[in-house]
Each structure stands twice: as C-alpha cells, then as structure tokens.
XYZ file of C-alpha atoms in Angstrom:
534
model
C -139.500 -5.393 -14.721
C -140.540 -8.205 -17.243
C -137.474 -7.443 -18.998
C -135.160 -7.595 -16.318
C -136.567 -11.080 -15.237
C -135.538 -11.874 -19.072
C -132.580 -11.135 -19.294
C -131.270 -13.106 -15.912
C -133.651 -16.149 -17.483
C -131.285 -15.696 -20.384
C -128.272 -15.274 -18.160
C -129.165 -18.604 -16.132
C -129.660 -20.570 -19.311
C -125.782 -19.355 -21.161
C -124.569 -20.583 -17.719
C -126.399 -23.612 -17.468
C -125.076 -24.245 -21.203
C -121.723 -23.350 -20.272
C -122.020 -25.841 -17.223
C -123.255 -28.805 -19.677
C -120.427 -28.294 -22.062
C -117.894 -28.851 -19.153
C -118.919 -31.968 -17.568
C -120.008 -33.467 -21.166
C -115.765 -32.752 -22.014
C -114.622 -34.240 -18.392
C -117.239 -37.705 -18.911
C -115.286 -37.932 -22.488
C -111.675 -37.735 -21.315
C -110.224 -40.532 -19.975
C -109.599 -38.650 -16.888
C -111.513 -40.221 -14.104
C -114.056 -37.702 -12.016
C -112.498 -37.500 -8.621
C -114.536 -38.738 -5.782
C -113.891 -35.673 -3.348
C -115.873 -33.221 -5.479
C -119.538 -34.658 -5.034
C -121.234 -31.593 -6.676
C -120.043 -32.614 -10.161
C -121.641 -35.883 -9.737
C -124.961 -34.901 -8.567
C -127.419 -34.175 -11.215
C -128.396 -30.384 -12.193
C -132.049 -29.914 -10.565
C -132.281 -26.623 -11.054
C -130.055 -23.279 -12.070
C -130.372 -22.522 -8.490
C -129.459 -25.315 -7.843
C -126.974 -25.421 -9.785
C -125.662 -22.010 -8.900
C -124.949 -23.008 -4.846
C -123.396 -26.632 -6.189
C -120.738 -24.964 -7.955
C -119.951 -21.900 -4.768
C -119.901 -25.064 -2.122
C -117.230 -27.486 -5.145
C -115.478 -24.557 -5.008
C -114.958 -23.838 -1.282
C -114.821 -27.643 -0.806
C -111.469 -28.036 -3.316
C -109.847 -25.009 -1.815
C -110.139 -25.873 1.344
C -109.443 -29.860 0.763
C -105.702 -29.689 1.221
C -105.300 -27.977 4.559
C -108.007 -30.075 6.400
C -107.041 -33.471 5.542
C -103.284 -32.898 6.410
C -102.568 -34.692 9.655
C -100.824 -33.292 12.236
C -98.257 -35.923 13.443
C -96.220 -35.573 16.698
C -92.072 -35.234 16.248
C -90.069 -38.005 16.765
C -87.500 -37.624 19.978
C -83.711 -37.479 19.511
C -82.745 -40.686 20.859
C -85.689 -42.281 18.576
C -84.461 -40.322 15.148
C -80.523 -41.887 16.681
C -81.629 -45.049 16.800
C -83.205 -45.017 13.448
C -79.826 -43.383 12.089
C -78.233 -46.577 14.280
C -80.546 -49.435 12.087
C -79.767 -47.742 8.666
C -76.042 -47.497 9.540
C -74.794 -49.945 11.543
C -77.106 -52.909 11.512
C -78.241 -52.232 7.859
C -74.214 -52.308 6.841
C -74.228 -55.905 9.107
C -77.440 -57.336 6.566
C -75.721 -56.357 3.444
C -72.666 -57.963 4.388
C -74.655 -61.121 5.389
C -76.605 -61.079 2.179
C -73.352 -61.008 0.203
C -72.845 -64.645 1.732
C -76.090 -66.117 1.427
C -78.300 -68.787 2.884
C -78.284 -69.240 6.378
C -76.237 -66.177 7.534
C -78.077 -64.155 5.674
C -81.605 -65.476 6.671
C -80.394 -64.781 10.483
C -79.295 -61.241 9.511
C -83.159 -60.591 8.765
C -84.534 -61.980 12.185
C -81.496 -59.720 13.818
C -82.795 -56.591 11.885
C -86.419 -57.569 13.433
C -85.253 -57.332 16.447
C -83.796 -54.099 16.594
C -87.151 -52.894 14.548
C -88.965 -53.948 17.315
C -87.171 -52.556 20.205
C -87.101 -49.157 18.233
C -90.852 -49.436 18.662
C -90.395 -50.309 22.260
C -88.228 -47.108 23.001
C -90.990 -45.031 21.537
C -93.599 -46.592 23.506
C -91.624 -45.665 26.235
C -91.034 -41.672 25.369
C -94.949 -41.275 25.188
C -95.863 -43.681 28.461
C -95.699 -44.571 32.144
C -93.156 -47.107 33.012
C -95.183 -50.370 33.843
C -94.996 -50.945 37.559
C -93.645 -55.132 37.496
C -94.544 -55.417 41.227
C -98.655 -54.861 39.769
C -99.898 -58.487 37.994
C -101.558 -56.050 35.363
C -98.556 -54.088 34.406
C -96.587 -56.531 34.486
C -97.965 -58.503 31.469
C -98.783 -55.417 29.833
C -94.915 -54.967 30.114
C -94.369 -59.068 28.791
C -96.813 -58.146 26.037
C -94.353 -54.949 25.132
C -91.113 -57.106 25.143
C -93.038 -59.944 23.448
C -91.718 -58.955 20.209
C -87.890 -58.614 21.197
C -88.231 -61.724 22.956
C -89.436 -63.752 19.689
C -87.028 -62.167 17.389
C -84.197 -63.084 20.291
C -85.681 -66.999 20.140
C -85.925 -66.899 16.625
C -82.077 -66.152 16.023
C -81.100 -69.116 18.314
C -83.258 -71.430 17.253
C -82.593 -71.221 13.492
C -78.887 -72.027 15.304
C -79.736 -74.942 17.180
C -81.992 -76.300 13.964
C -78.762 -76.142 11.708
C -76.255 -77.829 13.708
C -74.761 -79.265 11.005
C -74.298 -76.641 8.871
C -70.738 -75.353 7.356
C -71.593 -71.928 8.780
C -72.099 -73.290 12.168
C -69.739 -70.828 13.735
C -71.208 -67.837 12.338
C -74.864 -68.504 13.096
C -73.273 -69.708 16.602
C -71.332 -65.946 16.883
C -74.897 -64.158 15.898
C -76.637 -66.111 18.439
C -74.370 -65.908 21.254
C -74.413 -62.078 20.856
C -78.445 -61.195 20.007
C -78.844 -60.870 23.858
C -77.440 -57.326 23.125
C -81.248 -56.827 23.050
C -82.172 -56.971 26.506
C -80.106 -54.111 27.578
C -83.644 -52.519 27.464
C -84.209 -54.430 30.301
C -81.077 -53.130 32.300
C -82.099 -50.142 34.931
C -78.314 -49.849 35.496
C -75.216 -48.857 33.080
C -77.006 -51.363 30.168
C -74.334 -50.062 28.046
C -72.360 -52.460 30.099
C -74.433 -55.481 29.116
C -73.741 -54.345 25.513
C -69.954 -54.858 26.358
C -70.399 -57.859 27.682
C -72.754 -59.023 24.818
C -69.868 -57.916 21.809
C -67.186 -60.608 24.810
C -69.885 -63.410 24.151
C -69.978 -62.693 20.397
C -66.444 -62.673 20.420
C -65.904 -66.424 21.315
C -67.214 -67.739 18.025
C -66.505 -64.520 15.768
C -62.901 -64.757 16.686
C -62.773 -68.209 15.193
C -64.368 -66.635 11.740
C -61.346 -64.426 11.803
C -58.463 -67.029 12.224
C -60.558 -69.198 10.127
C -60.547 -66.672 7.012
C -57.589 -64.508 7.471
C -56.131 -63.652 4.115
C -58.380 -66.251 2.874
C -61.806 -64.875 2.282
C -62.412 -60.718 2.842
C -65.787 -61.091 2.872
C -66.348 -63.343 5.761
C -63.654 -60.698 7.588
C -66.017 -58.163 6.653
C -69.044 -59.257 8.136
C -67.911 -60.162 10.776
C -66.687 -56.880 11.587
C -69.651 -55.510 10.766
C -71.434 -57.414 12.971
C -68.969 -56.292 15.878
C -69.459 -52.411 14.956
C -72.731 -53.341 16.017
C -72.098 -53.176 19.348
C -69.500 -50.974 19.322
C -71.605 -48.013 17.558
C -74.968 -49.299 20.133
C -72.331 -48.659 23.396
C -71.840 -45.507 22.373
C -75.844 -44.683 21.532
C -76.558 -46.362 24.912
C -73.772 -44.239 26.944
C -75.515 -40.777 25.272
C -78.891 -41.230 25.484
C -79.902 -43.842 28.105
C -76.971 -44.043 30.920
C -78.477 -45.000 33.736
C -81.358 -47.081 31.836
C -84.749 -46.096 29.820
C -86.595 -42.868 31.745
C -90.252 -43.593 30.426
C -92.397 -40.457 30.726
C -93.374 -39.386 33.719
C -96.327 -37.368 32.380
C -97.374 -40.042 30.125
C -100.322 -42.115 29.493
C -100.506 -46.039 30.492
C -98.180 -48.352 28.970
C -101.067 -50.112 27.432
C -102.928 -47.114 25.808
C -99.582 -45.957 24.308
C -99.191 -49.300 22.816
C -102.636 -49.312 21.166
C -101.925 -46.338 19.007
C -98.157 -47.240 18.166
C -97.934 -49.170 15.008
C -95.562 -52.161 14.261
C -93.465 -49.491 12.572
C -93.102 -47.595 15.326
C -95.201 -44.292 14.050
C -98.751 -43.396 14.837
C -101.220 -44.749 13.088
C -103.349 -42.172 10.756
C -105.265 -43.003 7.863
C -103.701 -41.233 4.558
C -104.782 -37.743 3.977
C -107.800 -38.229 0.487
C -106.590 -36.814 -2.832
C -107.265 -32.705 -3.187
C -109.297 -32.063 -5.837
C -109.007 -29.784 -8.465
C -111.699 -26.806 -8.863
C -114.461 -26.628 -11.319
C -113.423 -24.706 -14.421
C -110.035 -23.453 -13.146
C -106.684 -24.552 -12.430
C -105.779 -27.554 -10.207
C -104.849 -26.342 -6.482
C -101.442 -27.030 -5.157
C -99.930 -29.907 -3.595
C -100.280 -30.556 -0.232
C -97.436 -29.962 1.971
C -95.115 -32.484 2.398
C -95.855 -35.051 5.478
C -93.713 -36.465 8.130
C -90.173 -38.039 7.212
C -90.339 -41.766 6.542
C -89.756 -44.356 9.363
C -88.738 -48.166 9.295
C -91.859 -50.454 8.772
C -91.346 -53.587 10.400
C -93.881 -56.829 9.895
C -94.588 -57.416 13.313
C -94.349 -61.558 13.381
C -97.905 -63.241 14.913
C -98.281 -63.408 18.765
C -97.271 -66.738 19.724
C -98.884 -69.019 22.373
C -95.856 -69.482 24.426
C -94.956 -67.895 27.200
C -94.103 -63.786 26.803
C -91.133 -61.825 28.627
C -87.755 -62.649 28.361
C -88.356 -64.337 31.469
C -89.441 -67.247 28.661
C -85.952 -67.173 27.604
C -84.458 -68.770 31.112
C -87.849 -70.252 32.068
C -86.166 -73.965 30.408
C -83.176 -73.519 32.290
C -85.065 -72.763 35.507
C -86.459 -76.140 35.115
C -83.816 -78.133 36.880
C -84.334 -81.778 36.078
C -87.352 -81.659 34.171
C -85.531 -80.071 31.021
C -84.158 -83.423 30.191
C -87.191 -85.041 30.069
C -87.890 -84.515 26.976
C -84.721 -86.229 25.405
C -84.788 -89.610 23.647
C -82.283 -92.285 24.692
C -80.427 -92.678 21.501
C -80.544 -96.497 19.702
C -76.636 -98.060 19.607
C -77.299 -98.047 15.322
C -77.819 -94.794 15.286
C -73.992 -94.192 17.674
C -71.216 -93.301 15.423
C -68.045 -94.604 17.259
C -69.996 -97.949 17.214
C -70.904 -97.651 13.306
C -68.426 -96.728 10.614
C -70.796 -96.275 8.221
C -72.499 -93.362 10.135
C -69.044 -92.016 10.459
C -68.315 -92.237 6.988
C -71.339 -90.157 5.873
C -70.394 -87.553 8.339
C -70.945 -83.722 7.899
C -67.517 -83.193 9.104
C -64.510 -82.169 6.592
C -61.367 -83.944 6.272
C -58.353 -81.810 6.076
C -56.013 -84.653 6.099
C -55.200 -84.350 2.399
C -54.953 -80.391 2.758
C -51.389 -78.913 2.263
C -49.533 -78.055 5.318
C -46.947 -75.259 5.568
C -48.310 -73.581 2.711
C -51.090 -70.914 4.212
C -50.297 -67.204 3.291
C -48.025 -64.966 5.657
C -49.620 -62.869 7.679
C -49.893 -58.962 7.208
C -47.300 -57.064 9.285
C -48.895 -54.744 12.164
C -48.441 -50.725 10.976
C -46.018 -48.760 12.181
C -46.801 -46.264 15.241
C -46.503 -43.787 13.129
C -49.265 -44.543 10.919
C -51.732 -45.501 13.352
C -54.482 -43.195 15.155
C -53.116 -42.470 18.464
C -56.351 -41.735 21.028
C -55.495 -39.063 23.406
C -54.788 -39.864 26.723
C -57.559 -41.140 29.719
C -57.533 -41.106 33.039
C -60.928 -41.687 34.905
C -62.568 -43.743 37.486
C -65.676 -45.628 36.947
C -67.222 -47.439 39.541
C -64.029 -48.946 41.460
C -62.274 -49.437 37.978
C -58.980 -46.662 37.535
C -58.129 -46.252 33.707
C -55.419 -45.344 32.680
C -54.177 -45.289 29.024
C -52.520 -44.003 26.155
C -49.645 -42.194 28.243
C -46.828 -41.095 25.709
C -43.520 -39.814 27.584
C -45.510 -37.911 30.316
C -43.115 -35.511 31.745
C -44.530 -35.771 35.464
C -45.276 -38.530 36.807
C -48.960 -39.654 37.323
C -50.487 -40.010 40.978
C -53.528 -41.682 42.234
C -55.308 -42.157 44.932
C -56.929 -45.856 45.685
C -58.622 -47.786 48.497
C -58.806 -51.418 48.856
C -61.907 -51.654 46.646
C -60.163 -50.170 43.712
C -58.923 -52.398 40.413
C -56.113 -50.160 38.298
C -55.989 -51.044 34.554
C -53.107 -49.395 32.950
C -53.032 -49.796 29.004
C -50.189 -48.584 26.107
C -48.600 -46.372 28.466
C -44.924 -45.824 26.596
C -42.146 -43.735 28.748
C -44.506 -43.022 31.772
C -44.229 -42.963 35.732
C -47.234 -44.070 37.867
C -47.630 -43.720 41.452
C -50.158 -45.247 43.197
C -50.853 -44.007 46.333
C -52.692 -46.263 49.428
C -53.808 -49.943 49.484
C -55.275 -51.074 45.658
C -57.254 -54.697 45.207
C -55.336 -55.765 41.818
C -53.405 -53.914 39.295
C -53.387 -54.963 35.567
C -51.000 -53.598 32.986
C -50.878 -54.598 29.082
C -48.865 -53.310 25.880
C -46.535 -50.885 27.429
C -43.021 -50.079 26.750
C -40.886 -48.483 29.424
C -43.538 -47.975 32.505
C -42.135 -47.602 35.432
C -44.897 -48.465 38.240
C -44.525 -47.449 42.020
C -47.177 -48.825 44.417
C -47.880 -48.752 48.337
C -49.758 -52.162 48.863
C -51.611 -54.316 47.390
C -54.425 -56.491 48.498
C -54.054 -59.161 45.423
C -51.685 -59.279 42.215
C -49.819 -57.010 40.068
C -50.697 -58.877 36.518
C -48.404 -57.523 33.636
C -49.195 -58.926 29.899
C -47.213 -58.029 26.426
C -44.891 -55.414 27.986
C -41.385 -54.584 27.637
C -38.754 -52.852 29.719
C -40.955 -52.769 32.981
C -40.101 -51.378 36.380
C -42.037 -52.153 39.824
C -41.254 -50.607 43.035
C -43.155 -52.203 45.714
C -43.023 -49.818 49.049
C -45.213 -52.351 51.334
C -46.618 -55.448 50.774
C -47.193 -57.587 47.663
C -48.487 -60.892 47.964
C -48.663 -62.340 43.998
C -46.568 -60.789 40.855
C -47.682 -62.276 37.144
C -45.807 -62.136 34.323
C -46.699 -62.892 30.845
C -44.912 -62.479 27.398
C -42.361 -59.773 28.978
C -39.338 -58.642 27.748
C -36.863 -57.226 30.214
C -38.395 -56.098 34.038
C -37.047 -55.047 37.225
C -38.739 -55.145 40.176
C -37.723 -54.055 43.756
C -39.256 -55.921 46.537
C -39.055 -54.006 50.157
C -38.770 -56.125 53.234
C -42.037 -56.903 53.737
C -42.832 -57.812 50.303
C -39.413 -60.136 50.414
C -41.907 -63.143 50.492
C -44.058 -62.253 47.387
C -44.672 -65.008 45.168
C -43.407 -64.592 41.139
C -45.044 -66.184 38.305
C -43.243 -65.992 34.902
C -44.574 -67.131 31.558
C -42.726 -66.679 28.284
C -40.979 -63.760 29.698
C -37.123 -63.139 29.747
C -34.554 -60.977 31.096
C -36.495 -60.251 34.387
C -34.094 -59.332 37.413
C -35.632 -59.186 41.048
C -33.987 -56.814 43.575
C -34.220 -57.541 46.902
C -33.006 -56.170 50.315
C -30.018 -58.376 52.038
C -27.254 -57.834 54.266
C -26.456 -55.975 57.385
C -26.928 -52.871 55.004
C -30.052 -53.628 53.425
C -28.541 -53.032 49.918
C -30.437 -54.192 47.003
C -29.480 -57.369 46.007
C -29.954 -58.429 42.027
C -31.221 -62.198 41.647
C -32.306 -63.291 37.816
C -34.778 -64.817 37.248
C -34.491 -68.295 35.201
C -36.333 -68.760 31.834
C -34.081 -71.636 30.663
C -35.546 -74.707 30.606
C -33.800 -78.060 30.401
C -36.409 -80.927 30.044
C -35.439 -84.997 29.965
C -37.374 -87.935 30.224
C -36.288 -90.090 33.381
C -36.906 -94.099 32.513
C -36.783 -94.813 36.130
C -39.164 -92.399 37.263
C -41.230 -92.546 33.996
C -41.709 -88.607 34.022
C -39.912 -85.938 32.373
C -37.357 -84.240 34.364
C -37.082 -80.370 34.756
C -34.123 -78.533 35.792
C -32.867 -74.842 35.170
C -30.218 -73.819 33.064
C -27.257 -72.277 34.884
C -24.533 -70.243 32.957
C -21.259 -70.080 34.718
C -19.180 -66.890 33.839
C-alpha cells in the first residue's frame, strides 16, 4: 500500500514538472497568454488542484468556438436587393461624382446617406408593426424613424441653396431637385410612380448638363447618367418588391422596440464573438465558422433639434406670409443694376469673346438596325392604354375605351389601331406609317414627331394637334366637319372632308407656307398664306 501511494506521489510530481516547464516556455515567448483560458493564469495550489484546472482549460477551449458564435437572423430579399441597389447603382453615381470633385462630389456623399438610411428604415419595417399616424405616440415614433431620411433630404438642398454661386450650380440644382426620390417610402400607393416623377424633376436641370457638355466633356455626360439610372434601376426595385407600398409585419413587434435593436447600419447589434483559445499542450482548435455576410455601415448624423418628419420639409412653405419675414430689405449699394462695380466682380461668365459657329457636330442617331428593339406592349394601367413598339402588325389592333381612358401610342411603324367607344385624349409620338381609326373623342388627338399618318374619325372630334409631322391624312365624318386643326412645323397634311349632294370626300391642304411683312401703317407684321396656282 505504502508503495502504491509512492509511486502516484512520484507520478503527481513528473506531471507537476511537466506542467512548470510549459507555462515557464509560454511566459518566455513573445506570444501573449490569451485571456479566455483563466486556468493557465491562476497559480498551481496543489496537484489536485492542478489536475481539475487543466480537465476544465480543456473543456473550456473546446467548447469556446461553438458558444460564442451568434446566431444572427437572415436578411429578407427585398433588403439583400436593395443593398445590391446601393453598391450598383448609387455607388456607380458617387464614383462618377468623385471623378469631378468638390461640390458634386461632397453632395454625392449626403445622397449615399440617404439611401443608407432608408435601407435601415425598410428593415425596421420587415421586423415591426406599421406605426398607426392617427395615435400621437406612433406617430412620432414614426417622425423619429424618417428623421434620418428627412436630414439627409435637407442636407442635399441646403448645401444647394448655400452655393448659389457656384460653377456647378446646375448639377447640385439637378441632385437636389431629384433627392425627393426618397419619400416614396412614404407613398401607400404605386410609389414607384413618385420615383417617375422624381427622375421628370431631375430632368429639368440634368438636361441642361447634357446640352451643356455634349461632345465637350464625357465625364459630366457620365454622371449624369448615372445619376438618372438611379431612378431608373429604383422603379424597377420598387415595381418588384413594394407595388402597392411598404407591408410592415403584421406579426411584428412595435415600431419603437424594433428600432432599439437595429443599428445605424441596418444589422442587429451583437457584441463580437471573444477569441477561441487554443488548448493546453496540444494543437490550436479550429476557426470558428464564418459569420453573417457584411452589410453597409452608415454614420448615422446627430439628432437635430428641429422639427422631425418630412412634414418639416413643407412645414416653411405652409407658413404663408410669415416665411418672408425673415428676409432683409437689401441696401441700394449692395443692387447691381445700380452699381457697375458689383457687376463687374460678378460670378457670372462672359461668353462674348467665345467663338461662334465653331462647336463640334453632333453624333448621328444609329441606324434601326443596330438598336435594341423592345418587344411589343399593350396594357392598361389605371385609365392609361399603352401601346408601343408595333412593327408591321399584320391585324389590326382593337381596343376597348370609356370616357375616362387616355391612349398613348409610341414607335408604332406599319400598324392599324382601332379604337373602339368614346376615349378622353389620344397621344401618339415617333411613328411612321400608323394608321389610327377612332369612334369619339371627348378631348384631342395630339400627334408629335410622326410621319406618314392616317386618322379616321367615325364620330366626333373636337381638337386635332399636330407637331413636327411629315405627311398626314385625316378624314373628318360629318359630325366631326367642325373640328378644330392645329399645325406646327408640320407639312404635307391633307384634310378630307364630306361635301356635296354625294357626300364624297373632299381633299383640302392644309397651308404651311408662310409669307410674313412688316406693315408701316399698321406697325405690325403682316401674315398671309402662300397660294400656288397650277
């Protein structure tokens, strides 16, 4: 018995050795003793002791990696889209504006913040309750959540209004007009409509970049078109995932709740998992698996003061009167059509002493059969008939309308349309060879950038337009003989009307000749068609 006890005192005190000899080798490298193994850096009381302290380092390192992993809720479809939407679309628009610098390109950040901060909103609103706006409570709570969108929106115009004078003017002016694409949130609806209507607005002053730098400077062409694929490429996200406006969850938690455990980013906050440890004596264990994919992180700007919502941003113009009052009446030194000098030391370039006549031609259109022809669409939305990209239809097309119904027919080529029943307006643009029959209309037939048109008009037709057309007939019945024609750079238009005992169509030209003199007794210029006598 006394020898057995020995021999395991012996045992013990080889181990013991064995022990000392390993943590004496880690203390000397200039590897640093990780903190998640506290058993190495407790001191050795006892072989017992020291026995247990090793088992529990052990089980503690092994068992390390799978318990501090968090577990991290998917992202939804239409969340992942929207990220694949920033880092296409609006990331392609900041690159562009950093290629130009300054001011555009200091705008192009506060844009990107925006949409950051309504990708957080749409996650908010896959994981909560819609707030109900008709409740006080929920109502700021749903300010508070549009807060951010709002400031970003504010921030883009006023770095506009603050740099009035700049030579980008136009640009910032394009930007601003069109960052109200971020309240489609907002729209219960069709808010992919608003986002059409956002890209029109844009449009005003972006058009202006592209006269200004046609042919001149590519890069100014290309971001402005990047800023327009914008909205082109968020129409399209809006139309798949949120037609008819944002769901919310029905099964969700409050608004408010949701929003306490959603991150500026726009992912759930977790603290990071602590660094496994490698076991006593052995080799390290493996990696941990590999976490959740990475998302956007957006600095989310300090609350501000002012009031939240975008109901802040027509809260001025709601003032009436009062939003004047906080003008200055301006001093008659500082007026510059009473001061030269001020005028001299204007902002404003002279282009006097530029060359006239001299600007680059301008690139010839492709030929139709290079370019991408979409395939054809018919559909009704709302009371709006499309029709479009028609190409020598064999039979001809038939519609039914009602007096609330608009037609817009679009590069129809070689095509018959019948419309069928009383329409409100019909427009048609950039066709060649349409032949259009119609029963009655309510309004207008409007025809823009056509060429060899036909109309047919079975009943009545109060108003025909017609702009930048080149060669029409149109037959008028008897109760349409009194409709009204309006022609604007068009030639070679013939009307047809009914006359005579046997109510045979009767061709009348229409003039496009214009003979113009000025009349010293009158003091006007005098108008008077051209007549060619065969």
């Amino acid at each position: 018995m006394a020898q057995n006890n020995m021999y395991n005192l012996v045992t013990l005190i080889k181990r013991l050795e064995a022990a000392t000899t390993r943590l004496e080798d880690i203390a000397s490298s200039t590897i640093e003793l990780p903190h998640a193994v506290p058993a190495l850096s407790q001191s050795i009381s006892s072989p017992a002791d020291q026995e247990g302290g090793a088992a529990l380092a052990s089980a503690s390192s092994s068992a390390s990696p799978l318990a501090s992993t968090p577990v991290q809720d998917p992202l939804p479809e239409a969340v992942e889209e929207f990220d694949n939407f920033i880092a296409q679309s609006v990331d392609k628009y900041v690159q562009a504006s950093e290629k130009l610098g300054g001011l555009v390109a200091e705008q192009a950040s506060k844009v990107l913040d925006g949409f950051k901060q309504q990708r957080r909103f749409l996650l908010i609103s896959t994981k909560a309750k819609k707030p109900d706006i008709s409740v006080s409570a929920d109502m700021s709570v749903y300010q508070e959540l549009l807060k951010p969108i709002n400031d970003a929106l504010m921030s883009v115009g006023s770095l506009k209004e603050s740099n009035r004078g700049s030579p980008v003017f136009t640009q910032l002016s394009a930007v601003a007009e069109g960052i109200m694409v971020l309240a489609w949130v907002t729209v219960d609806n069709k808010p992919f409509k608003h986002v059409e209507e956002s890209l029109g607005s844009a449009q005003f002053f972006g058009n202006r970049v592209l006269a200004e730098h046609k042919d001149k400077n590519p890069e100014q062409i290309e971001w402005i078109q990047s800023f327009y694929q914008i909205f082109r490429d968020l129409t399209e996200y809006v139309k798949q995932y949120f037609p008819n406006g944002i769901p919310w969850n029905l099964k969700g938690d409050s608004a408010a709740q949701v929003a306490k455990t959603i991150s500026s980013s726009g992912s759930s906050a977790a603290p990071p998992p602590p660094a496994p440890a490698p076991a006593a004596g052995g080799a390290p264990p493996p990696p941990p698996p590999p976490g959740p994919p990475p998302v956007l992180q957006v600095k989310e700007e300090a609350a501000s003061k002012a009031d939240t919502g975008l109901g802040a941003v027509f809260s001025e113009i709601n003032r009436g009167g009062d939003v004047t009052k906080g003008l200055r009446k301006v001093d008659r030194s500082e007026m510059t059509h009473k001061n030269p000098a001020l005028r001299a030391g204007s902002t404003v370039s002279d282009h006097q002493d530029a060359p006239r006549g001299r600007s680059a031609p301008g690139k010839k259109p492709k030929p139709e059969s290079m370019r991408v022809k979409k395939p054809p669409k018919k559909e009704l939305d709302g009371n709006k008939w499309t029709i479009e990209n028609f190409e020598k239809h064999d039979e001809p097309i038939e519609i039914e309308v009602s007096m609330s119904h608009s037609v817009l027919i679009s590069k129809c080529n070689h095509t018959t349309i019948i419309l069928k029943g009383k329409a409100n307006a019909v427009t048609i643009e950039n066709t060649q060879r349409l032949s259009l029959v119609i029963d009655s209309l309510v309004s207008t037939v409007d025809v823009v950038k056509s060429s060899n048109f036909a109309l047919q008009v079975l009943g009545h037709l109060p108003t025909v337009l017609l702009d930048q057309l080149d060669g029409a007939q149109i037959y008028l019945s008897k109760e349409s003989s009194a409709t009204r024609i309006f022609t604007s750079k068009s030639s070679s238009v013939n009307v047809n009307v009914l006359a005579g005992d046997d109510e045979d169509y009767v061709e009348i030209p229409l003039p496009y000749q214009i003979c113009s003199q000025f009349d010293e007794m009158k003091g006007t210029m005098v108008n008077e068609i051209v007549e060619h006598a065969g």
